[in-house]
Coordinates of C-alpha atoms in Angstrom, one line a residue:
M10 CA -24.4 -21.5 -33.4
Y11 CA -21.1 -21.8 -31.5
I12 CA -19.4 -19.3 -33.8
L13 CA -22.2 -16.8 -33.5
R14 CA -22.1 -17.0 -29.7
C15 CA -18.3 -16.6 -29.7
K16 CA -18.6 -13.5 -31.8
I17 CA -21.1 -11.9 -29.6
Y18 CA -19.0 -12.7 -26.5
C19 CA -15.9 -11.2 -28.1
F20 CA -17.6 -7.9 -29.0
S21 CA -19.1 -7.5 -25.6
R22 CA -16.0 -8.3 -23.5
F23 CA -12.9 -7.0 -25.5
P24 CA -11.9 -3.7 -27.1
L25 CA -12.2 -3.5 -30.9
P26 CA -8.5 -4.0 -31.9
C27 CA -8.3 -7.5 -30.3
V28 CA -11.8 -8.7 -31.4
T29 CA -10.6 -10.4 -34.6
S30 CA -7.7 -12.3 -32.9
V31 CA -9.7 -13.5 -30.0
F32 CA -12.6 -14.6 -32.2
C33 CA -10.2 -16.6 -34.5
L34 CA -8.6 -18.2 -31.5
L35 CA -11.9 -19.3 -30.0
C36 CA -13.1 -20.6 -33.3
C37 CA -9.9 -22.6 -33.7
R38 CA -10.2 -24.0 -30.2
L39 CA -13.8 -25.1 -30.9
S40 CA -13.0 -26.7 -34.2
E41 CA -10.2 -28.8 -32.5
Q42 CA -12.6 -30.2 -29.8
P43 CA -14.1 -33.6 -30.7
R44 CA -17.9 -33.8 -30.6
H45 CA -19.4 -36.4 -28.3
H46 CA -22.7 -38.0 -29.0
S47 CA -24.7 -39.5 -26.1
V48 CA -26.1 -43.0 -26.4
R49 CA -29.2 -43.3 -24.3
C50 CA -27.5 -42.3 -21.1
L51 CA -27.4 -39.3 -18.9
S52 CA -23.9 -37.7 -18.4
F53 CA -23.9 -36.7 -14.8
P54 CA -20.9 -36.4 -12.4
V55 CA -20.8 -38.8 -9.5
R56 CA -20.1 -36.1 -6.9
K57 CA -22.9 -34.6 -4.8
R58 CA -24.7 -31.9 -6.7
R59 CA -27.6 -29.5 -6.0
A60 CA -30.4 -29.1 -8.6
L61 CA -31.3 -25.7 -9.8
R62 CA -34.1 -24.1 -7.9
S63 CA -37.4 -24.0 -9.6
A64 CA -40.8 -22.4 -8.9
F65 CA -42.9 -23.8 -11.7
P66 CA -46.5 -22.5 -11.8
V67 CA -49.2 -24.5 -10.1
L68 CA -51.8 -26.1 -12.4
Q69 CA -55.2 -25.1 -11.1
Q70 CA -57.2 -28.0 -12.5
H71 CA -60.4 -28.4 -10.4
F72 CA -63.4 -30.2 -11.7
V73 CA -66.3 -28.1 -12.9
P74 CA -70.0 -29.3 -12.9
I75 CA -70.2 -29.6 -16.7
Q76 CA -67.5 -32.3 -16.6
Q77 CA -69.3 -34.4 -14.0
H78 CA -71.1 -36.7 -16.4
V79 CA -67.9 -37.5 -18.3
Y80 CA -66.0 -38.1 -15.1
E81 CA -68.7 -40.5 -13.8
A82 CA -68.8 -42.4 -17.1
N83 CA -65.0 -42.7 -17.1
L84 CA -65.0 -43.8 -13.4
Q85 CA -67.5 -46.5 -14.1
N86 CA -65.4 -47.8 -17.0
S87 CA -62.2 -47.6 -14.9
N88 CA -63.8 -49.6 -12.0
S89 CA -64.8 -52.3 -14.5
C90 CA -61.2 -52.4 -16.0
S91 CA -59.7 -52.5 -12.5
K92 CA -61.8 -55.5 -11.6
R93 CA -60.6 -57.3 -14.7
Y94 CA -57.0 -56.3 -13.7
A95 CA -57.5 -57.8 -10.2
E96 CA -58.8 -61.0 -11.6
L97 CA -55.9 -61.5 -14.0
S98 CA -53.4 -60.5 -11.3
E99 CA -54.8 -63.3 -9.1
K100 CA -54.6 -65.8 -12.0
V101 CA -51.0 -65.1 -12.8
R102 CA -50.0 -65.2 -9.1
K103 CA -51.2 -68.9 -9.0
G104 CA -48.7 -69.8 -11.6
G105 CA -49.3 -73.3 -13.0
G106 CA -52.1 -74.1 -10.6
E107 CA -52.4 -75.8 -7.2
S108 CA -51.2 -79.3 -8.3
S109 CA -48.1 -77.8 -9.9
I110 CA -47.3 -75.8 -6.9
I111 CA -47.6 -78.8 -4.6
R112 CA -45.3 -80.9 -6.9
H113 CA -42.8 -78.0 -7.1
T114 CA -42.6 -77.4 -3.3
Q115 CA -43.2 -80.8 -1.8
K116 CA -41.9 -83.3 -4.2
N117 CA -39.1 -81.3 -5.8
R118 CA -38.4 -79.3 -2.5
K119 CA -38.0 -76.0 -4.3
L120 CA -39.1 -72.5 -3.4
L121 CA -41.8 -70.7 -5.4
V122 CA -40.4 -68.0 -7.7
R123 CA -41.9 -65.1 -5.7
D124 CA -40.5 -66.6 -2.5
R125 CA -37.1 -66.6 -4.2
L126 CA -37.4 -63.0 -5.1
R127 CA -38.2 -62.1 -1.4
L128 CA -34.9 -63.7 -0.4
L129 CA -32.9 -62.1 -3.1
L130 CA -34.3 -58.5 -3.1
D131 CA -33.9 -55.8 -0.4
D132 CA -37.7 -55.3 -0.1
E133 CA -41.1 -55.6 -1.8
D134 CA -40.3 -52.6 -4.1
F135 CA -40.2 -54.7 -7.3
L136 CA -41.2 -53.2 -10.7
E137 CA -42.6 -56.3 -12.4
L138 CA -42.6 -56.1 -16.2
S139 CA -45.4 -57.5 -18.3
P140 CA -47.1 -59.8 -15.7
F141 CA -50.0 -60.5 -18.0
A142 CA -47.8 -61.7 -20.9
G143 CA -48.8 -65.1 -22.2
L144 CA -52.5 -64.8 -21.5
G145 CA -55.0 -65.4 -24.3
L146 CA -52.6 -66.8 -26.8
P147 CA -53.5 -69.2 -29.6
Y148 CA -51.5 -72.0 -28.0
G149 CA -53.2 -71.4 -24.6
D150 CA -52.7 -69.4 -21.4
I151 CA -49.0 -69.3 -20.2
A152 CA -49.2 -67.5 -16.9
S153 CA -46.7 -64.7 -16.8
A154 CA -45.1 -66.3 -20.0
G155 CA -43.6 -68.9 -17.7
C156 CA -41.1 -66.4 -16.1
L157 CA -41.1 -63.4 -13.9
T158 CA -39.1 -60.3 -15.1
G159 CA -38.7 -57.0 -13.5
V160 CA -36.4 -54.5 -11.7
G161 CA -35.7 -54.6 -8.0
R162 CA -33.0 -53.5 -5.5
I163 CA -30.2 -55.9 -4.4
N164 CA -27.9 -54.3 -1.8
G165 CA -29.4 -50.9 -2.8
L166 CA -28.6 -51.5 -6.5
W167 CA -31.4 -51.7 -9.1
C168 CA -31.0 -55.0 -11.0
V169 CA -33.0 -56.7 -13.7
V170 CA -34.2 -60.1 -12.6
I171 CA -35.2 -62.9 -15.0
A172 CA -36.7 -65.8 -13.0
N173 CA -38.2 -69.0 -14.5
D174 CA -41.4 -70.3 -13.0
A175 CA -41.2 -74.1 -13.1
T176 CA -44.8 -74.4 -11.9
V177 CA -45.9 -73.2 -15.4
K178 CA -45.5 -76.0 -17.9
G179 CA -42.5 -77.3 -16.0
G180 CA -40.4 -74.3 -16.8
T181 CA -40.7 -75.0 -20.6
A182 CA -39.9 -72.1 -22.8
Y183 CA -42.6 -71.0 -25.2
P184 CA -42.2 -68.3 -27.9
I185 CA -43.7 -65.7 -25.5
T186 CA -41.2 -66.8 -22.8
V187 CA -38.3 -66.1 -25.1
K188 CA -39.8 -62.7 -26.1
K189 CA -40.2 -61.7 -22.5
Q190 CA -36.7 -62.7 -21.6
L191 CA -35.3 -60.7 -24.5
R192 CA -37.3 -57.7 -23.5
A193 CA -35.9 -57.9 -20.0
Q194 CA -32.3 -58.1 -21.4
E195 CA -33.1 -55.0 -23.6
V196 CA -34.2 -53.1 -20.5
A197 CA -30.9 -54.1 -18.8
I198 CA -28.9 -52.9 -21.9
Q199 CA -30.8 -49.6 -22.4
N200 CA -30.4 -48.6 -18.7
R201 CA -27.1 -50.4 -18.0
L202 CA -28.6 -52.5 -15.2
P203 CA -26.9 -55.6 -13.7
C204 CA -28.9 -58.7 -14.6
V205 CA -29.6 -61.7 -12.4
Y206 CA -30.9 -65.0 -13.9
L207 CA -32.8 -67.5 -11.7
V208 CA -32.7 -70.5 -14.0
D209 CA -35.2 -73.3 -13.6
S210 CA -36.0 -74.3 -17.1
G211 CA -36.7 -77.5 -19.0
G212 CA -35.7 -76.1 -22.4
A213 CA -37.8 -75.2 -25.4
F214 CA -41.4 -76.4 -26.1
L215 CA -40.5 -78.6 -29.2
P216 CA -43.9 -78.5 -30.9
L217 CA -43.4 -74.8 -31.4
Q218 CA -39.7 -75.0 -32.2
S219 CA -40.1 -73.0 -35.5
E220 CA -41.2 -70.0 -33.4
I221 CA -38.5 -70.4 -30.8
F222 CA -35.2 -71.4 -32.6
P223 CA -34.4 -70.1 -36.1
D224 CA -35.0 -66.4 -36.3
K225 CA -32.9 -63.4 -35.2
N226 CA -35.0 -62.3 -32.3
Q227 CA -35.7 -65.8 -30.9
G228 CA -33.9 -68.2 -28.6
G229 CA -30.3 -67.7 -29.7
R230 CA -30.6 -64.0 -29.2
T231 CA -30.6 -64.5 -25.4
F232 CA -27.0 -65.8 -25.6
Y233 CA -25.9 -63.1 -28.0
N234 CA -27.2 -60.5 -25.6
E235 CA -25.3 -62.1 -22.7
A236 CA -22.1 -61.8 -24.6
V237 CA -22.7 -58.2 -25.7
M238 CA -23.8 -57.2 -22.2
S239 CA -20.6 -58.6 -20.8
A240 CA -18.6 -56.7 -23.3
M241 CA -20.5 -53.5 -22.3
K242 CA -19.5 -54.1 -18.7
I243 CA -23.0 -54.8 -17.6
P244 CA -22.7 -57.4 -14.8
Q245 CA -24.6 -60.7 -15.1
V246 CA -25.0 -63.3 -12.3
S247 CA -26.8 -66.6 -12.6
V248 CA -28.4 -68.9 -10.0
V249 CA -29.1 -72.5 -11.0
C250 CA -32.0 -73.3 -8.7
G251 CA -33.6 -76.1 -10.8
S252 CA -33.2 -77.9 -14.0
C253 CA -31.0 -76.3 -16.8
T254 CA -31.6 -78.5 -19.8
A255 CA -30.8 -78.0 -23.5
G256 CA -30.7 -74.3 -24.4
G257 CA -31.3 -73.3 -20.8
A258 CA -27.8 -74.7 -19.9
Y259 CA -26.0 -71.9 -21.8
I260 CA -27.4 -69.1 -19.6
P261 CA -25.4 -69.9 -16.5
T262 CA -22.3 -70.9 -18.4
M263 CA -22.2 -67.5 -20.2
A264 CA -22.9 -65.4 -17.1
E265 CA -19.9 -63.8 -15.3
E266 CA -20.5 -65.6 -12.0
T267 CA -22.8 -68.6 -11.3
V268 CA -24.2 -70.0 -8.1
M269 CA -25.6 -73.6 -8.1
V270 CA -27.8 -75.2 -5.5
H271 CA -27.0 -78.7 -4.2
R272 CA -29.4 -81.5 -5.1
I273 CA -32.1 -79.3 -6.8
G274 CA -29.9 -77.7 -9.4
T275 CA -28.8 -79.7 -12.5
L276 CA -27.0 -78.5 -15.6
F277 CA -26.7 -80.6 -18.8
L278 CA -27.6 -80.5 -22.5
G279 CA -29.3 -83.9 -22.4
G280 CA -30.7 -85.5 -19.2
P281 CA -30.5 -89.1 -17.9
P282 CA -33.2 -90.5 -20.3
L283 CA -31.1 -89.4 -23.3
V284 CA -28.0 -91.0 -21.8
K285 CA -29.8 -94.3 -21.3
A286 CA -31.3 -94.2 -24.8
A287 CA -27.8 -93.5 -26.4
T288 CA -25.6 -95.7 -24.2
G289 CA -27.9 -97.9 -22.1
E290 CA -26.2 -96.5 -19.0
E291 CA -28.3 -95.4 -16.0
V292 CA -27.2 -92.3 -14.3
T293 CA -28.7 -89.9 -11.7
P294 CA -29.2 -86.2 -12.5
E295 CA -26.9 -85.3 -9.7
D296 CA -24.1 -87.5 -11.0
L297 CA -24.6 -86.3 -14.6
G298 CA -24.8 -82.6 -13.9
G299 CA -25.3 -81.7 -10.2
A300 CA -23.7 -78.9 -8.2
T301 CA -20.9 -81.0 -6.8
L302 CA -19.8 -82.1 -10.3
H303 CA -19.8 -78.6 -11.8
A304 CA -18.2 -76.9 -8.8
K305 CA -15.4 -79.5 -8.4
V306 CA -14.9 -81.1 -11.8
S307 CA -16.2 -79.1 -14.8
G308 CA -15.8 -75.6 -13.3
C309 CA -19.0 -74.5 -15.0
V310 CA -20.2 -72.9 -11.7
D311 CA -18.3 -70.6 -9.4
H312 CA -20.1 -71.0 -6.1
F313 CA -21.6 -74.1 -4.4
A314 CA -24.7 -73.5 -2.2
S315 CA -26.0 -76.2 0.0
E316 CA -29.6 -74.8 0.0
E317 CA -31.5 -72.1 -1.8
K318 CA -31.3 -69.5 0.9
D319 CA -27.5 -69.8 0.8
A320 CA -27.6 -69.3 -2.9
Y321 CA -29.4 -66.0 -2.7
D322 CA -27.2 -64.8 0.2
C323 CA -24.2 -65.6 -2.1
T324 CA -25.8 -63.7 -5.0
R325 CA -26.3 -60.6 -2.8
N326 CA -22.6 -60.8 -1.8
I327 CA -21.6 -61.0 -5.5
I328 CA -23.7 -57.9 -6.3
S329 CA -21.9 -56.1 -3.5
T330 CA -18.6 -56.5 -5.3
L331 CA -19.8 -54.6 -8.4
N332 CA -18.1 -51.3 -9.0
F333 CA -20.9 -48.9 -8.3
Q334 CA -20.7 -45.9 -6.0
L335 CA -24.2 -45.2 -4.8
P336 CA -25.4 -42.1 -2.9
E337 CA -25.6 -42.3 0.9
E338 CA -28.4 -44.6 2.1
E339 CA -30.3 -41.9 3.9
E340 CA -30.4 -39.5 0.8
E341 CA -33.0 -41.4 -1.3
P342 CA -35.8 -41.8 1.3
A343 CA -35.2 -38.3 2.5
R344 CA -35.4 -36.9 -1.0
R345 CA -38.7 -38.7 -1.7
R346 CA -40.2 -37.5 1.6
A347 CA -39.1 -33.9 0.9
E348 CA -40.9 -33.7 -2.5
E349 CA -44.3 -32.1 -2.7
E350 CA -47.2 -34.4 -3.3
P351 CA -49.7 -33.3 -6.0
L352 CA -52.4 -31.0 -4.8
Y353 CA -55.1 -33.4 -6.1
S354 CA -55.7 -37.0 -5.2
S355 CA -54.3 -39.7 -7.5
E356 CA -57.6 -41.6 -7.1
E357 CA -59.2 -39.0 -9.3
L358 CA -57.2 -40.3 -12.2
L359 CA -59.7 -43.1 -12.4
G360 CA -62.3 -40.6 -13.6
L361 CA -59.9 -39.0 -16.0
A362 CA -58.9 -42.2 -17.8
P363 CA -61.1 -41.9 -20.9
R364 CA -63.4 -44.7 -21.8
S365 CA -63.1 -43.6 -25.4
Y366 CA -61.6 -40.6 -27.2
N367 CA -64.9 -38.6 -26.9
Y368 CA -64.7 -38.9 -23.1
S369 CA -61.2 -37.2 -22.9
L370 CA -60.9 -34.3 -20.6
D371 CA -58.1 -31.7 -20.6
V372 CA -54.8 -33.6 -20.2
K373 CA -53.5 -30.9 -17.8
M374 CA -55.9 -32.4 -15.3
I375 CA -53.9 -35.7 -15.5
I376 CA -50.5 -33.9 -15.4
S377 CA -51.6 -32.0 -12.2
R378 CA -52.1 -35.3 -10.5
L379 CA -48.7 -36.7 -11.4
T380 CA -46.2 -33.9 -10.8
D381 CA -44.6 -32.6 -7.6
G382 CA -46.9 -30.0 -6.1
S383 CA -49.0 -30.1 -9.3
R384 CA -46.5 -27.7 -10.8
F385 CA -45.8 -27.5 -14.5
Q386 CA -43.8 -25.0 -16.6
E387 CA -45.7 -25.1 -19.9
F388 CA -43.8 -24.6 -23.2
K389 CA -45.5 -22.8 -26.1
A390 CA -48.8 -22.7 -24.1
S391 CA -50.7 -20.8 -26.8
Y392 CA -49.4 -22.6 -29.9
G393 CA -50.5 -26.0 -31.1
T394 CA -52.8 -26.5 -28.1
T395 CA -53.7 -30.1 -29.1
L396 CA -50.3 -31.1 -27.7
V397 CA -49.3 -30.1 -24.2
T398 CA -45.5 -29.8 -23.6
G399 CA -43.5 -28.5 -20.7
F400 CA -41.2 -29.2 -17.7
A401 CA -42.1 -30.6 -14.3
K402 CA -40.6 -32.7 -11.5
I403 CA -41.6 -36.1 -10.4
Y404 CA -40.1 -37.0 -7.0
G405 CA -37.5 -34.4 -7.6
H406 CA -36.5 -35.7 -11.1
L407 CA -36.7 -33.0 -13.8
V408 CA -38.7 -34.3 -16.8
G409 CA -40.1 -33.0 -20.0
I410 CA -43.7 -34.0 -20.6
V411 CA -45.3 -34.4 -24.0
A412 CA -49.1 -35.1 -23.6
S413 CA -51.8 -35.6 -26.2
N414 CA -54.7 -33.1 -25.8
G415 CA -56.5 -33.7 -29.1
Q416 CA -55.5 -34.6 -32.7
L417 CA -51.8 -34.1 -33.5
L418 CA -52.2 -31.2 -36.0
H419 CA -49.6 -29.4 -38.0
E420 CA -48.8 -26.7 -35.3
A421 CA -48.9 -29.3 -32.5
A422 CA -46.4 -31.6 -34.3
L423 CA -44.0 -28.7 -34.9
K424 CA -44.2 -27.7 -31.3
G425 CA -43.6 -31.4 -30.2
S426 CA -40.5 -31.6 -32.5
H427 CA -39.1 -28.4 -31.0
F428 CA -39.7 -29.5 -27.4
V429 CA -38.3 -33.0 -27.9
Q430 CA -35.1 -31.5 -29.4
L431 CA -34.9 -29.0 -26.5
C432 CA -35.0 -31.8 -23.9
D433 CA -32.5 -33.8 -25.9
Q434 CA -30.1 -30.8 -25.9
R435 CA -30.5 -30.4 -22.1
D436 CA -30.3 -34.1 -21.2
V437 CA -33.8 -34.0 -19.7
P438 CA -35.8 -37.4 -19.8
L439 CA -39.0 -37.4 -21.7
I440 CA -42.4 -38.7 -20.5
F441 CA -45.1 -39.2 -23.2
L442 CA -48.8 -39.3 -22.1
Q443 CA -50.4 -40.8 -25.2
N444 CA -54.1 -40.5 -26.2
T445 CA -54.2 -40.2 -30.0
A446 CA -57.1 -39.5 -32.3
P447 CA -59.1 -42.6 -33.3
A448 CA -58.6 -42.2 -37.0
A449 CA -56.8 -40.1 -39.5
A450 CA -58.6 -37.0 -40.9
P451 CA -60.4 -37.7 -44.2
T452 CA -59.4 -35.9 -47.4
L453 CA -62.6 -34.6 -49.0
T454 CA -61.5 -31.3 -50.5
T455 CA -58.4 -29.6 -51.9
T456 CA -58.1 -27.5 -48.8
Q457 CA -58.3 -30.5 -46.6
A458 CA -55.7 -32.3 -48.7
E459 CA -53.3 -29.3 -48.3
T460 CA -53.9 -29.3 -44.5
N461 CA -53.3 -33.0 -44.3
S462 CA -50.1 -32.7 -46.3
N463 CA -48.7 -30.0 -44.0
C464 CA -49.7 -32.2 -41.0
L465 CA -47.9 -35.2 -42.6
K466 CA -44.7 -33.2 -43.0
A467 CA -44.8 -31.9 -39.4
Q468 CA -45.5 -35.3 -38.0
G469 CA -42.6 -36.7 -39.9
S470 CA -40.4 -34.0 -38.3
M471 CA -41.6 -35.0 -34.9
M472 CA -41.1 -38.7 -35.5
S473 CA -37.5 -37.9 -36.5
A474 CA -36.9 -35.9 -33.4
V475 CA -38.3 -38.6 -31.1
A476 CA -36.4 -41.4 -32.9
C477 CA -33.1 -39.5 -32.8
A478 CA -33.4 -38.2 -29.2
S479 CA -30.8 -39.9 -27.1
V480 CA -32.3 -39.1 -23.7
P481 CA -34.4 -41.7 -21.8
K482 CA -38.1 -41.9 -22.8
I483 CA -41.0 -43.3 -20.9
T484 CA -44.4 -43.7 -22.5
V485 CA -47.7 -44.2 -20.7
V486 CA -50.8 -44.9 -22.9
I487 CA -53.6 -43.2 -21.1
G488 CA -56.2 -43.6 -23.8
G489 CA -55.9 -44.5 -27.5
C490 CA -52.8 -45.6 -29.3
H491 CA -53.9 -45.5 -33.0
G492 CA -52.3 -44.7 -36.3
A493 CA -49.3 -42.6 -37.2
D494 CA -49.9 -40.2 -34.3
S495 CA -48.8 -43.0 -31.9
Y496 CA -45.4 -43.2 -33.5
A497 CA -44.8 -39.5 -33.0
M498 CA -45.8 -40.0 -29.4
C499 CA -43.1 -42.6 -28.9
G500 CA -45.0 -45.8 -29.4
R501 CA -43.4 -49.3 -29.0
A502 CA -41.7 -49.1 -32.4
F503 CA -39.8 -46.0 -31.3
D504 CA -38.0 -47.8 -28.5
P505 CA -38.9 -46.0 -25.3
N506 CA -37.0 -47.2 -22.2
F507 CA -40.4 -48.2 -20.7
L508 CA -43.9 -48.3 -22.0
F509 CA -46.9 -48.9 -19.8
M510 CA -50.7 -48.8 -20.4
W511 CA -53.7 -47.9 -18.3
P512 CA -56.4 -50.7 -18.2
N513 CA -58.7 -48.5 -20.3
A514 CA -56.2 -48.0 -23.1
R515 CA -56.7 -49.3 -26.6
V516 CA -54.0 -50.2 -29.2
S517 CA -54.9 -50.6 -32.9
I518 CA -54.3 -49.2 -36.4
T519 CA -57.6 -47.4 -36.0
A520 CA -60.1 -47.3 -33.1
P521 CA -63.0 -49.6 -32.9
D522 CA -66.1 -48.4 -34.9
H523 CA -63.8 -46.4 -37.2
A524 CA -62.9 -49.1 -39.7
S525 CA -64.8 -47.2 -42.3
S526 CA -61.9 -44.7 -42.4
L527 CA -59.7 -47.4 -43.9
L528 CA -62.3 -49.3 -46.1
P529 CA -64.6 -48.2 -48.9
Y530 CA -67.8 -46.7 -47.6
D531 CA -70.1 -49.6 -48.8
S532 CA -67.7 -52.4 -47.9
K533 CA -69.3 -55.4 -46.3
Q534 CA -66.2 -56.0 -44.2
V535 CA -66.7 -52.9 -42.0
G536 CA -68.7 -54.8 -39.4
D537 CA -66.3 -57.7 -39.1
V538 CA -63.3 -55.4 -38.9
N539 CA -64.9 -53.3 -36.2
R540 CA -65.6 -56.4 -34.1
M541 CA -62.0 -57.6 -34.6
L542 CA -60.8 -54.1 -33.5
T543 CA -62.9 -54.2 -30.4
E544 CA -61.5 -57.5 -29.3
E545 CA -57.9 -57.0 -30.4
S546 CA -57.4 -53.4 -29.2
S547 CA -57.9 -54.1 -25.5
A548 CA -55.0 -53.3 -23.2
F549 CA -55.2 -56.9 -21.8
F550 CA -55.0 -58.3 -25.4
S551 CA -51.9 -56.1 -26.0
S552 CA -50.2 -57.0 -22.7
G553 CA -50.8 -60.7 -23.3
R554 CA -48.7 -60.4 -26.5
L555 CA -46.0 -58.2 -24.8
W556 CA -46.7 -55.1 -26.8
D557 CA -46.0 -53.1 -23.6
D558 CA -44.1 -53.4 -20.3
G559 CA -47.2 -53.9 -18.3
I560 CA -50.6 -52.5 -17.4
I561 CA -50.5 -50.1 -14.4
L562 CA -53.5 -48.7 -12.5
P563 CA -53.9 -44.9 -13.0
Q564 CA -53.5 -44.2 -9.3
H565 CA -50.1 -45.9 -9.3
T566 CA -48.7 -44.0 -12.3
R567 CA -46.7 -41.4 -10.3
K568 CA -44.9 -44.2 -8.2
V569 CA -44.1 -46.2 -11.3
L570 CA -42.7 -43.2 -13.1
A571 CA -40.6 -42.3 -10.1
D572 CA -39.1 -45.8 -10.0
C573 CA -38.4 -45.8 -13.7
L574 CA -36.6 -42.4 -13.3
D575 CA -34.5 -43.8 -10.4
I576 CA -33.7 -46.9 -12.5
I577 CA -32.7 -44.8 -15.5
T578 CA -30.4 -42.5 -13.6
Q579 CA -28.6 -45.3 -11.7
Q580 CA -26.1 -45.7 -14.5
Q581 CA -24.3 -42.5 -13.5
Y582 CA -23.0 -44.3 -10.4
Q583 CA -21.2 -47.1 -12.3
M584 CA -17.5 -46.3 -12.0
S585 CA -16.3 -48.3 -15.1
T586 CA -18.5 -48.1 -18.2
E587 CA -16.2 -48.0 -21.2
K588 CA -16.8 -50.8 -23.6
A589 CA -14.2 -53.6 -23.6
H590 CA -12.9 -55.4 -26.7
S591 CA -14.4 -58.7 -25.7
S592 CA -16.7 -60.3 -23.2
L593 CA -15.6 -62.3 -20.2
L594 CA -14.9 -65.9 -21.2
R595 CA -15.4 -68.7 -18.7
I596 CA -13.2 -71.7 -18.3

């Protein structure tokens, strides 16, 4: 493609006698230039820049009377799901319960985890990840998986925060706790975000050690990630604001800078009971591993804080030393105020969230309630209409949108593959709005077999395009997430930067009441499988197992997408990003 363009350019700009020499010169120059491949980051200059002007067409997506009954049924289902969402939100905010909170605050004289975040972060604008993780598990309810994770601003800089909640099982780490912490570190790595650990942990839950310790993506991976992040020049700061016992003791000692709180922070592999059992000696936690010891003697911590508030002030000061060059403070609020709001109310998304696949309305109605000014530049509007693709802006961020609008047929998959590669070429982030068909099309005739084969090849092409695209990807499951179609629409296995679900969404290999598509017609298991699918496909079941980054209400989707896009693009402001040969080693 480069040679062809050079040839055309030469013939159009130079007289005939010099065409050959100029063409050869340009081709040689191009062949000498090394090719650079992007790795999940956007290559923008730091200097101030002005985006290209755009006047995308406005989507006129009003409701019509014939859609009213579908809208009302969806709205009723959304209200029911929102009620469930509110109940679970209240449950996780209570942490380990009233008695645990009293013991944590009065006896141990420690702040609650959400109060700690208020002291650490600039404001309440905190994108919490997977708040319902840990609910409904075989070994019981572990509220928020025993730790809070998310992305918030510290001195204007988006940072990942991983904070243990010691009111939940005393800060003990369960398998779901480890999984949540690893996902937070993955978000930090993908988006090159500084990471702050608020450590208050009692170590692993020993009865489930086989699910915490031995495997690749279990407990030890946390420390591996810390080393790799340091080598990638992703800053990490740790605050010891409680117990750091056993495996939890390695997190602050591997961070680049560590703050420790006097009297409430302790750091050791084995506590006083183990010392007494081994040697018969009685020792206090403060003498064995308190802040004074580690700040003055062992050197395991870098900053001594007399109380928790001082520790978070110190952490904010540490973040201010990071080598980032952010835009002027007044630019960001001004930019958001200047963007056009959608022409339609975001509250109407509650009636557009499908209660089932058969209650899906035109996905352009959803797009028109998410984009700036309800504007959307559609790509291949008349081809493969069961997939909607095109460009739009969300709070000024240019994005490519790929949205399910029916079954992912042959033409739609080819269109999706083309559009994904187009966005990858232009460094435009991708947003997937996923609502896939409940089951694969049956193969009953030779013609149908040929159609399904063509569809299979096209979907494979789209999967390859999505998997290999190096631009950031954000997925929102607005309806169903079923079968192979969900992979082509950037499901969890295809590694999106963020994946959220609406409360009405369902995730399963096939939709409830469609088990017969996978089993023999007269199978006696169909009823049992359908009941299992109904229970296990719920968005709340999914989120409890951390198959997503959280459930978001439809009316909050635009705000969440804007925050994610801000987070993703922050990496352009880091002044030093080249990978070093080794990580920072402590004393």
